[in-house]
PDB file of C-alpha atoms in Angstrom:
ATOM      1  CA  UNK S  25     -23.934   4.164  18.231  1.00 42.00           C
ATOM      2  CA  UNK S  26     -23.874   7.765  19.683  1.00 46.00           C
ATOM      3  CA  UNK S  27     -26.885   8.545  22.544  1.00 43.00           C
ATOM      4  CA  UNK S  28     -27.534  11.489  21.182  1.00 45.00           C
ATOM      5  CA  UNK S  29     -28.640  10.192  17.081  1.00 43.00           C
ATOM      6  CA  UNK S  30     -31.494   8.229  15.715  1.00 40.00           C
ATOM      7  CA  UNK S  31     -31.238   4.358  14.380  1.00 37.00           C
ATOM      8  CA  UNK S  32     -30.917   5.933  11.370  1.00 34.00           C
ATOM      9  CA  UNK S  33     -27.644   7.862  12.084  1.00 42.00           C
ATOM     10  CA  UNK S  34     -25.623   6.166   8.847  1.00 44.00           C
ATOM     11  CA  UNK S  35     -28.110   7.380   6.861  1.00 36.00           C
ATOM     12  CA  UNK S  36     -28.054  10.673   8.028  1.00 41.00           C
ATOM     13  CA  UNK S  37     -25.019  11.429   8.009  1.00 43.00           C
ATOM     14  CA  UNK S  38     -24.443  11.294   4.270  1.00 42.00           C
ATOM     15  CA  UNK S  39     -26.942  13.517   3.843  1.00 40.00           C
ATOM     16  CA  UNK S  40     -26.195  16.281   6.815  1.00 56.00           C
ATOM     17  CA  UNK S  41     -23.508  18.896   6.143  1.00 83.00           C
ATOM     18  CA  UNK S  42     -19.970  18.436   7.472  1.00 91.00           C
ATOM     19  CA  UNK S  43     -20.544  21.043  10.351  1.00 91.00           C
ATOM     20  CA  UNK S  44     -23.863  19.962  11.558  1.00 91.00           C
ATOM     21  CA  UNK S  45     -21.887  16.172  11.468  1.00 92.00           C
ATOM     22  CA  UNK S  46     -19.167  18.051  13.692  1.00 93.00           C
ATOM     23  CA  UNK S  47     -21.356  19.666  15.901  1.00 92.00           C
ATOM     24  CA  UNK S  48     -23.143  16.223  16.799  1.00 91.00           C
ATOM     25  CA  UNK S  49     -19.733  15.023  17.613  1.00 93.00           C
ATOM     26  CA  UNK S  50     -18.799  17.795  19.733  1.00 94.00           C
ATOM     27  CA  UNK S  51     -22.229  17.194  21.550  1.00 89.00           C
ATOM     28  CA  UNK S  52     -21.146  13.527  21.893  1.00 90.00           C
ATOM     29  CA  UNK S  53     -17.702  14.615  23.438  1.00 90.00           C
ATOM     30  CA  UNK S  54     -19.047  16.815  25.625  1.00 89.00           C
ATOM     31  CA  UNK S  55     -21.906  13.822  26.957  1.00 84.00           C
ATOM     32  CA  UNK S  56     -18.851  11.300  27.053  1.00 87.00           C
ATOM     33  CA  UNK S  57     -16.781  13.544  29.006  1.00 87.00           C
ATOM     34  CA  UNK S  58     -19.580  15.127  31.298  1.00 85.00           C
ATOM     35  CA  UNK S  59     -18.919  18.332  30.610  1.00 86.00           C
ATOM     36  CA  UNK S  60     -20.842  20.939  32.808  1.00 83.00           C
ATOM     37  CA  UNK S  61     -21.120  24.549  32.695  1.00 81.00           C
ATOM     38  CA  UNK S  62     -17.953  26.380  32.701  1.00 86.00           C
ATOM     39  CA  UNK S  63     -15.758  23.751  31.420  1.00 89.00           C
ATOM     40  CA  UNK S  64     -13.605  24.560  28.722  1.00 91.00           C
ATOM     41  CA  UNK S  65     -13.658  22.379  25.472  1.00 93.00           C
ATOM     42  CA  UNK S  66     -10.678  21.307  23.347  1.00 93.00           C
ATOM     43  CA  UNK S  67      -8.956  24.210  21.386  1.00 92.00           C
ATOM     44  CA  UNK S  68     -10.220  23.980  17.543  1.00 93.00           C
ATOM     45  CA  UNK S  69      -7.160  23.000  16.540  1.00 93.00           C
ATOM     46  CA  UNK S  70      -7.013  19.691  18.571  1.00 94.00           C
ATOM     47  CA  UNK S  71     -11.154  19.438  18.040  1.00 95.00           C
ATOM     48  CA  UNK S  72      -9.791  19.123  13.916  1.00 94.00           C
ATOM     49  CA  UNK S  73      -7.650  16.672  15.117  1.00 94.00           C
ATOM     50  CA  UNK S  74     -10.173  14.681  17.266  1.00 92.00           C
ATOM     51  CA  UNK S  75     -12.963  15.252  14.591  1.00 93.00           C
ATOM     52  CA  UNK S  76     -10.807  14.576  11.108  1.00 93.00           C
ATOM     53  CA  UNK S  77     -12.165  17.296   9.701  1.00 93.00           C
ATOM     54  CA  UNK S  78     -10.809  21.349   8.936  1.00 93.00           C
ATOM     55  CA  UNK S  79     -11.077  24.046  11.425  1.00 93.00           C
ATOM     56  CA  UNK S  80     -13.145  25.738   9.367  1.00 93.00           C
ATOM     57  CA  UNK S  81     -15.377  23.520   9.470  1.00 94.00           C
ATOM     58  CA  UNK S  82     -14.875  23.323  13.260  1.00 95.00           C
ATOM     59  CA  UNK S  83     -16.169  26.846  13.614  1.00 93.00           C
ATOM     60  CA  UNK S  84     -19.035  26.300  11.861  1.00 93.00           C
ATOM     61  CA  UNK S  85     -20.024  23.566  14.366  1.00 93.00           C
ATOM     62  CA  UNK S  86     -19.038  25.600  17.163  1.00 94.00           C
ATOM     63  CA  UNK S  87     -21.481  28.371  15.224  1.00 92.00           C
ATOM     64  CA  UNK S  88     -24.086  26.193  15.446  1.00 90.00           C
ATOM     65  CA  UNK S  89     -23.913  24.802  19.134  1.00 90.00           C
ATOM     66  CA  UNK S  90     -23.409  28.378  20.279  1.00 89.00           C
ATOM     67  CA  UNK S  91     -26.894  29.284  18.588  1.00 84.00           C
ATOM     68  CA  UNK S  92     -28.543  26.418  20.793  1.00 82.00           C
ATOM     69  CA  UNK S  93     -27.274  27.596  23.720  1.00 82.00           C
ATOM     70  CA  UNK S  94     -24.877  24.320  24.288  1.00 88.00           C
ATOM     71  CA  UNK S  95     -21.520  26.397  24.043  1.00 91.00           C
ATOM     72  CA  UNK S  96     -20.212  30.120  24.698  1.00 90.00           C
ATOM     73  CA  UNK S  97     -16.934  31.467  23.193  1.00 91.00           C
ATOM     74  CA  UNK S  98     -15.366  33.594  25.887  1.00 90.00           C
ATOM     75  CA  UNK S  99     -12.945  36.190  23.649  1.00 87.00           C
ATOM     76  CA  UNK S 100      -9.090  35.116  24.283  1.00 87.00           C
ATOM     77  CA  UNK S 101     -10.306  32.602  26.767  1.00 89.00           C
ATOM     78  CA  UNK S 102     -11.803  29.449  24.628  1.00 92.00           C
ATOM     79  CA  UNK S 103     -14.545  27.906  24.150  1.00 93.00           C
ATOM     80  CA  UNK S 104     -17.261  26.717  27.401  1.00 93.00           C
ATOM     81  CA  UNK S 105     -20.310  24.629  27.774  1.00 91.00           C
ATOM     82  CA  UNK S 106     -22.760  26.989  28.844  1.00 85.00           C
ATOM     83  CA  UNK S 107     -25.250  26.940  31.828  1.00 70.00           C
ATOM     84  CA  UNK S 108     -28.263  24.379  31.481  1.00 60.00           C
ATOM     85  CA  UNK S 109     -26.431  22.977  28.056  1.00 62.00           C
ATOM     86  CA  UNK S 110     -29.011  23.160  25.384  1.00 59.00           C
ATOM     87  CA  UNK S 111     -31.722  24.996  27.783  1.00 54.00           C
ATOM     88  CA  UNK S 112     -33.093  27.796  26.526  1.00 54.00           C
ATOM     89  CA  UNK S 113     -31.802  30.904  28.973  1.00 58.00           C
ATOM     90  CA  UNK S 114     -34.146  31.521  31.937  1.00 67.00           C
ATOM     91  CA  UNK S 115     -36.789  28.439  31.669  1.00 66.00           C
ATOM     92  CA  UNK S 116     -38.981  29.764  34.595  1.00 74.00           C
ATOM     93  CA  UNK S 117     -39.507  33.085  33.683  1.00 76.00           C
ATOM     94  CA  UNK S 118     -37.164  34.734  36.326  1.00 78.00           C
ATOM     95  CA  UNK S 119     -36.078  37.839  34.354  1.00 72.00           C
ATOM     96  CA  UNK S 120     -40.128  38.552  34.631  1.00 69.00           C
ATOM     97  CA  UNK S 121     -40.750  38.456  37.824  1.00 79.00           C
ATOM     98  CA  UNK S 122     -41.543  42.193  39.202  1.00 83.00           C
ATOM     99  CA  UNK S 123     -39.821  42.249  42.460  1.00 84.00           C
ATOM    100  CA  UNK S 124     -36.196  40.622  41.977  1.00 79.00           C
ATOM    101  CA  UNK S 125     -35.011  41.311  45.808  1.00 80.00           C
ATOM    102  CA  UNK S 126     -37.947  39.045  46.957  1.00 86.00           C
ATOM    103  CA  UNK S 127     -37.087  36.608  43.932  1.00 86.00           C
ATOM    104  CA  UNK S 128     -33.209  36.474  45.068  1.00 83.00           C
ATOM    105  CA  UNK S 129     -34.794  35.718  49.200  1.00 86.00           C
ATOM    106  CA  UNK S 130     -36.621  32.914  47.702  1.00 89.00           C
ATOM    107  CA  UNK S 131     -33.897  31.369  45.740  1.00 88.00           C
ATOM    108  CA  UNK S 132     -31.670  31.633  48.528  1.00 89.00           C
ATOM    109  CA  UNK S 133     -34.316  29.967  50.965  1.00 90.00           C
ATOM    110  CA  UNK S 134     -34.003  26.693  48.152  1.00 91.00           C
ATOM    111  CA  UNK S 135     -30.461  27.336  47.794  1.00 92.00           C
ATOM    112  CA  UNK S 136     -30.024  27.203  52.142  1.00 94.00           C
ATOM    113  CA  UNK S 137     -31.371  24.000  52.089  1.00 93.00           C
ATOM    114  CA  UNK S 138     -30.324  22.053  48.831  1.00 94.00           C
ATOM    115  CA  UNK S 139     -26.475  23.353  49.051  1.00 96.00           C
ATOM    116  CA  UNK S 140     -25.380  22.406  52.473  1.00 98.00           C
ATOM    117  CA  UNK S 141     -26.361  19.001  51.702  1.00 97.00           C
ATOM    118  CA  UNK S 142     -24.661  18.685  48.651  1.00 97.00           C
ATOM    119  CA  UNK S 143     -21.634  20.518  49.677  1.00 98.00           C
ATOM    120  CA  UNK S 144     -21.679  17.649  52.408  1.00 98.00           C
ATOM    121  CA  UNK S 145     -22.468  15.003  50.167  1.00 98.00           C
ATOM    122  CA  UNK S 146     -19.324  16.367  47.605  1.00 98.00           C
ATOM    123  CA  UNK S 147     -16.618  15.932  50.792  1.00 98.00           C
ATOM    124  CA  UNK S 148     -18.120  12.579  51.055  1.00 98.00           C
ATOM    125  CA  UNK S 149     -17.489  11.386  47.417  1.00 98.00           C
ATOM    126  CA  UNK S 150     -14.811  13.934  46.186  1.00 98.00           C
ATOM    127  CA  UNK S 151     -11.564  12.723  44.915  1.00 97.00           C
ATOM    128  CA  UNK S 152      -8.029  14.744  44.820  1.00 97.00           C
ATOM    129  CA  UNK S 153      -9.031  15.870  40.591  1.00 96.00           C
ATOM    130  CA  UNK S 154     -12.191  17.578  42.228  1.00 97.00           C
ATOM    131  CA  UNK S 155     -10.418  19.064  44.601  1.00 98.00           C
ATOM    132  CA  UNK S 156      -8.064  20.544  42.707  1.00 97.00           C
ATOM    133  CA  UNK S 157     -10.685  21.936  39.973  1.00 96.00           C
ATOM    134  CA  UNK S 158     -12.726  23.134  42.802  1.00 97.00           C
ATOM    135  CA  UNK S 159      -9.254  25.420  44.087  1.00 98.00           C
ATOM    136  CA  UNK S 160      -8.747  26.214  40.468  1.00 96.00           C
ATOM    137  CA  UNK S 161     -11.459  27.696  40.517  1.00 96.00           C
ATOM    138  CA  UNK S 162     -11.644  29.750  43.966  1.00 96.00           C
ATOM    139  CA  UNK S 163      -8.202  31.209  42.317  1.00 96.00           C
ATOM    140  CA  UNK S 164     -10.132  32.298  39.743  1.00 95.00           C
ATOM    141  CA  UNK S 165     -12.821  33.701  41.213  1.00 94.00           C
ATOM    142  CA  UNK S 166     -10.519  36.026  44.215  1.00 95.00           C
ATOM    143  CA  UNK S 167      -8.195  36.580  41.022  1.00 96.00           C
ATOM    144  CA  UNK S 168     -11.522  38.440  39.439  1.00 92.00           C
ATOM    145  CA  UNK S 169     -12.724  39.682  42.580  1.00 91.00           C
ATOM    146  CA  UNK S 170      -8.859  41.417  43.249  1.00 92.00           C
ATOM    147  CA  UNK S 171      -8.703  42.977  39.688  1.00 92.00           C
ATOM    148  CA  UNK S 172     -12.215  43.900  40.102  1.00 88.00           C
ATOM    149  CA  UNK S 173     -13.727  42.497  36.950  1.00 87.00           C
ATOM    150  CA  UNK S 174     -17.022  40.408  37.096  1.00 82.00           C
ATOM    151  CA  UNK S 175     -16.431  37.125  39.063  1.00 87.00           C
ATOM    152  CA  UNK S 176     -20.136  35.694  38.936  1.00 83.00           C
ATOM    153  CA  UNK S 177     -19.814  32.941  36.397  1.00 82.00           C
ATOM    154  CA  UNK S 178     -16.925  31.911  38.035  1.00 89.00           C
ATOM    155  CA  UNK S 179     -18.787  31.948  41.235  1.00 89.00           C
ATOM    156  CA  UNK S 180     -21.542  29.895  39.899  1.00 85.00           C
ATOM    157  CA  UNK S 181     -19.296  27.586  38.107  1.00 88.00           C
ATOM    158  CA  UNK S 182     -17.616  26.842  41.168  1.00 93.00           C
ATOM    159  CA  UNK S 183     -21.121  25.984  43.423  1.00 92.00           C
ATOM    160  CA  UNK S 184     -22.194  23.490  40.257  1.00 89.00           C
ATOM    161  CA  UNK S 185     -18.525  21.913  40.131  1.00 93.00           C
ATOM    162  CA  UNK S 186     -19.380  20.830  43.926  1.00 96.00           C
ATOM    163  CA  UNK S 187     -22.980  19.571  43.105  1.00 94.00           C
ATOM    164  CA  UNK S 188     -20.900  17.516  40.208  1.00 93.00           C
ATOM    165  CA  UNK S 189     -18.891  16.159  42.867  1.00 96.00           C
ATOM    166  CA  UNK S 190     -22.123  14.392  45.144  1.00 97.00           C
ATOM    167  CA  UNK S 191     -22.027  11.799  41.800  1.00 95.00           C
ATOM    168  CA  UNK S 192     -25.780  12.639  41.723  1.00 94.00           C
ATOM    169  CA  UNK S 193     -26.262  13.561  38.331  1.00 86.00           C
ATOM    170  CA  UNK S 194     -29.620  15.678  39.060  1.00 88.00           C
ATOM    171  CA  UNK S 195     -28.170  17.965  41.566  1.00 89.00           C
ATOM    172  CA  UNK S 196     -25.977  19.467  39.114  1.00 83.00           C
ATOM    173  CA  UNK S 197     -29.147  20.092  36.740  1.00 77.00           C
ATOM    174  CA  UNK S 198     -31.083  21.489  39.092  1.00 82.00           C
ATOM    175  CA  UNK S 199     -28.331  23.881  40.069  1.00 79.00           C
ATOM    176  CA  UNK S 200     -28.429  26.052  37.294  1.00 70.00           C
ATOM    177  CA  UNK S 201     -32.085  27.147  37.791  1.00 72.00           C
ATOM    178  CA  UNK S 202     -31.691  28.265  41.342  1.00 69.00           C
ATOM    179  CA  UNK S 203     -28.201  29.887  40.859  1.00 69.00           C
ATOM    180  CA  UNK S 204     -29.694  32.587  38.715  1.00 71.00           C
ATOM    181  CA  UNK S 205     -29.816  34.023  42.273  1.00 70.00           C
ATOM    182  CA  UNK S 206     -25.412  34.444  42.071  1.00 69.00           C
ATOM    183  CA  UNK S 207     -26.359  36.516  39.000  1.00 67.00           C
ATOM    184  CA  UNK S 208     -29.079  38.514  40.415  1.00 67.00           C
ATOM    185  CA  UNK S 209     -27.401  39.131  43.870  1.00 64.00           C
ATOM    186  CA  UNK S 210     -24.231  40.578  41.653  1.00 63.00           C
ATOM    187  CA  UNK S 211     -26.078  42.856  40.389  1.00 59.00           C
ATOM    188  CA  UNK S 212     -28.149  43.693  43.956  1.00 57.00           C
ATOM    189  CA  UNK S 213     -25.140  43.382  45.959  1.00 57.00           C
ATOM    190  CA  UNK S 214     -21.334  45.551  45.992  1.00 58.00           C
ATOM    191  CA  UNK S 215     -17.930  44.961  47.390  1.00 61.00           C
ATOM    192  CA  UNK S 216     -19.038  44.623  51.228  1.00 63.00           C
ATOM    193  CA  UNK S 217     -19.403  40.886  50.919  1.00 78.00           C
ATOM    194  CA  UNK S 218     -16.491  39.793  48.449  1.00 85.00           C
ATOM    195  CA  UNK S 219     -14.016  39.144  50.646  1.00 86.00           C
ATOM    196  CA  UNK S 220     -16.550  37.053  53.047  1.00 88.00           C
ATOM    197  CA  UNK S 221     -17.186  35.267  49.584  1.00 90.00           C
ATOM    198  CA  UNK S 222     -13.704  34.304  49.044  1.00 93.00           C
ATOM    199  CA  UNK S 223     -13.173  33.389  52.933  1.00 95.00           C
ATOM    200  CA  UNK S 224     -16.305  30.898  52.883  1.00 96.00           C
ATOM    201  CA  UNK S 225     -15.370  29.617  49.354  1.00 97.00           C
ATOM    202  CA  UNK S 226     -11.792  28.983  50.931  1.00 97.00           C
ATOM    203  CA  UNK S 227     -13.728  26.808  53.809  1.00 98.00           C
ATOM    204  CA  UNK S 228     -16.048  25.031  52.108  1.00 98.00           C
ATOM    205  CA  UNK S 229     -12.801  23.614  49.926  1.00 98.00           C
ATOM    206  CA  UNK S 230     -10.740  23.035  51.958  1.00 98.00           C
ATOM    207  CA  UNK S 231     -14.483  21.067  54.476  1.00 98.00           C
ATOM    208  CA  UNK S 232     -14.671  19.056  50.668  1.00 98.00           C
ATOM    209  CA  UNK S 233     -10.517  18.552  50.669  1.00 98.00           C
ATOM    210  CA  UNK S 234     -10.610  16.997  54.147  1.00 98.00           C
ATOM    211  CA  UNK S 235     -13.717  14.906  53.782  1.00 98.00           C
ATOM    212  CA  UNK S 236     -15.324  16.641  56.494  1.00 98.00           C
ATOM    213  CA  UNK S 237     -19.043  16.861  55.524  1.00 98.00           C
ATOM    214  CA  UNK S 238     -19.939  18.564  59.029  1.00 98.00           C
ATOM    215  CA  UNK S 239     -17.714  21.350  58.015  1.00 98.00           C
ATOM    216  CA  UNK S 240     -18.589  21.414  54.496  1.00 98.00           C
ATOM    217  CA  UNK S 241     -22.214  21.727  55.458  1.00 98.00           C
ATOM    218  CA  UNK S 242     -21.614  24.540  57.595  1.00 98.00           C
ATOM    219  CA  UNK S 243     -19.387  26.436  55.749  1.00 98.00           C
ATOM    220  CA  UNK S 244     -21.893  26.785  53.055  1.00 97.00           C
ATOM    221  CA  UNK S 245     -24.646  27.548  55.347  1.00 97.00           C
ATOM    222  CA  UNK S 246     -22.820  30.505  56.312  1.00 96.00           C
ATOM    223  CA  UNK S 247     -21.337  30.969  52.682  1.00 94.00           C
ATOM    224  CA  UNK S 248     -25.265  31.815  51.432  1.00 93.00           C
ATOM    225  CA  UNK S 249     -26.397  33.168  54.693  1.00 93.00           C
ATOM    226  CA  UNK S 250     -23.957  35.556  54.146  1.00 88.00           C
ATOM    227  CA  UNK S 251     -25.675  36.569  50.497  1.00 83.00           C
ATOM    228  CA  UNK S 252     -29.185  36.747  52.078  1.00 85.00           C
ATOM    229  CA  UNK S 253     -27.559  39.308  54.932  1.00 84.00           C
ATOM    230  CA  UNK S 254     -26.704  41.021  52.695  1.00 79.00           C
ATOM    231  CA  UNK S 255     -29.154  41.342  49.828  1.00 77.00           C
ATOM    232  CA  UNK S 256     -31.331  42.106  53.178  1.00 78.00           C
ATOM    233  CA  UNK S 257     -28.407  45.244  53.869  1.00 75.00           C
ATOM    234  CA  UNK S 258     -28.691  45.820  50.226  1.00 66.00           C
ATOM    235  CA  UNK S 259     -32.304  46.513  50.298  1.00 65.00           C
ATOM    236  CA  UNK S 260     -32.709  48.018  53.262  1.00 68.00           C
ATOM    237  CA  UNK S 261     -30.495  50.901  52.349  1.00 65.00           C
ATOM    238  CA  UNK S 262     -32.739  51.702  49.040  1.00 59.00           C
TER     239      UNK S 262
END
């Protein structure tokens, strides 16, 4: 019986409409598959397939896990799990907070000493499929950063792929709450610190790659140090 339904889920399901049937499967697929944040789902032709049902009907599921914040539909691109999957968008109240610059040190203070750990912790227990999803998507992100479009969910995709890769299922949850800071230093920060992005991403890879967790740790030290150098640069010159 599906995790994610009631003992009464036969029942149910003769009375729920086809869609809202489909969009509890899609939910199931994307628990059974552990699909995070920035991870592409099926194409809705192949969900039809998977589901036995139309892709009209398809859509309409997808309609109604987009409205509780569990998927995104990037235009040409797909369809994504979004960030904190069924979370409604900024929990804590960030957005609120009067003085952002001092809310993006303070994140990055957490962020200093919860990420070095768990980028060492991810060269420990990373196999050759994380390491390739984790290059994926540092392509990605210096593909952005090069045609100068907006790189940051990328970016944040990328430092919760590596907390999926520690195997401890909480890191990756917790994650999402303090990277609001790789949102709010895009919009503090400019150009003076992308290319020292995509030279520390490039490290801390290829630390996780060579199962050196010394490196790893280090190489995201700097990685974030980096950010709070510069946010400090950033408000400095205001």
């Amino acid at each position: 019986m599906s995790i994610i339904e009631p003992v009464f889920e036969n029942v149910r399901e003769k009375e729920s409409p086809l869609a809202e049937q489909a969009a509890g499967q899609i939910s199931q697929l994307i628990i059974d598959r552990q699909l995070i944040h920035g991870e592409k789902l099926p194409n809705e032709f192949e969900l039809a397939q998977q589901l036995n049902v139309g892709r009209g009907t398809v859509r309409e599921a997808v309609k109604l896990l987009v409205a509780r914040n569990v998927l995104e539909i990037r235009r040409g691109r797909g369809t994504y799990v979004t960030q904190q999957t069924g979370v409604v968008h900024d929990p804590l109240g960030f957005a609120y907070m009067p003085d952002q610059v001092r809310l993006a040190r303070e994140l990055l203070d957490i962020r200093l000493t919860l990420e070095p750990w768990a980028a060492a912790l991810a060269a420990r227990q990373a196999d050759a499929e994380d390491v390739a999803e984790l290059r994926q998507l540092c392509r990605e992100i210096e593909s952005l950063i090069h045609a100068g479009e907006n790189h940051l969910s990328q970016d944040e995709a990328l430092h919760i792929r590596i907390a999926r890769c520690t195997r401890n299922r909480v890191v990756p949850k917790l994650l999402p709450v303090v990277a609001y800071s790789v949102q709010l230093f895009g919009a503090l920060n400019d150009a003076r610190i992308y290319e020292e992005t995509i030279e520390t991403h490039r490290q801390i890879i290829d630390a996780i790659a060579a199962h050196d967790e010394e490196a790893a740790r280090d190489a995201m030290y700097r990685h974030l140090s980096g950010n709070l150098q510069a946010i400090e640069s950033a408000a400095a010159d205001e």
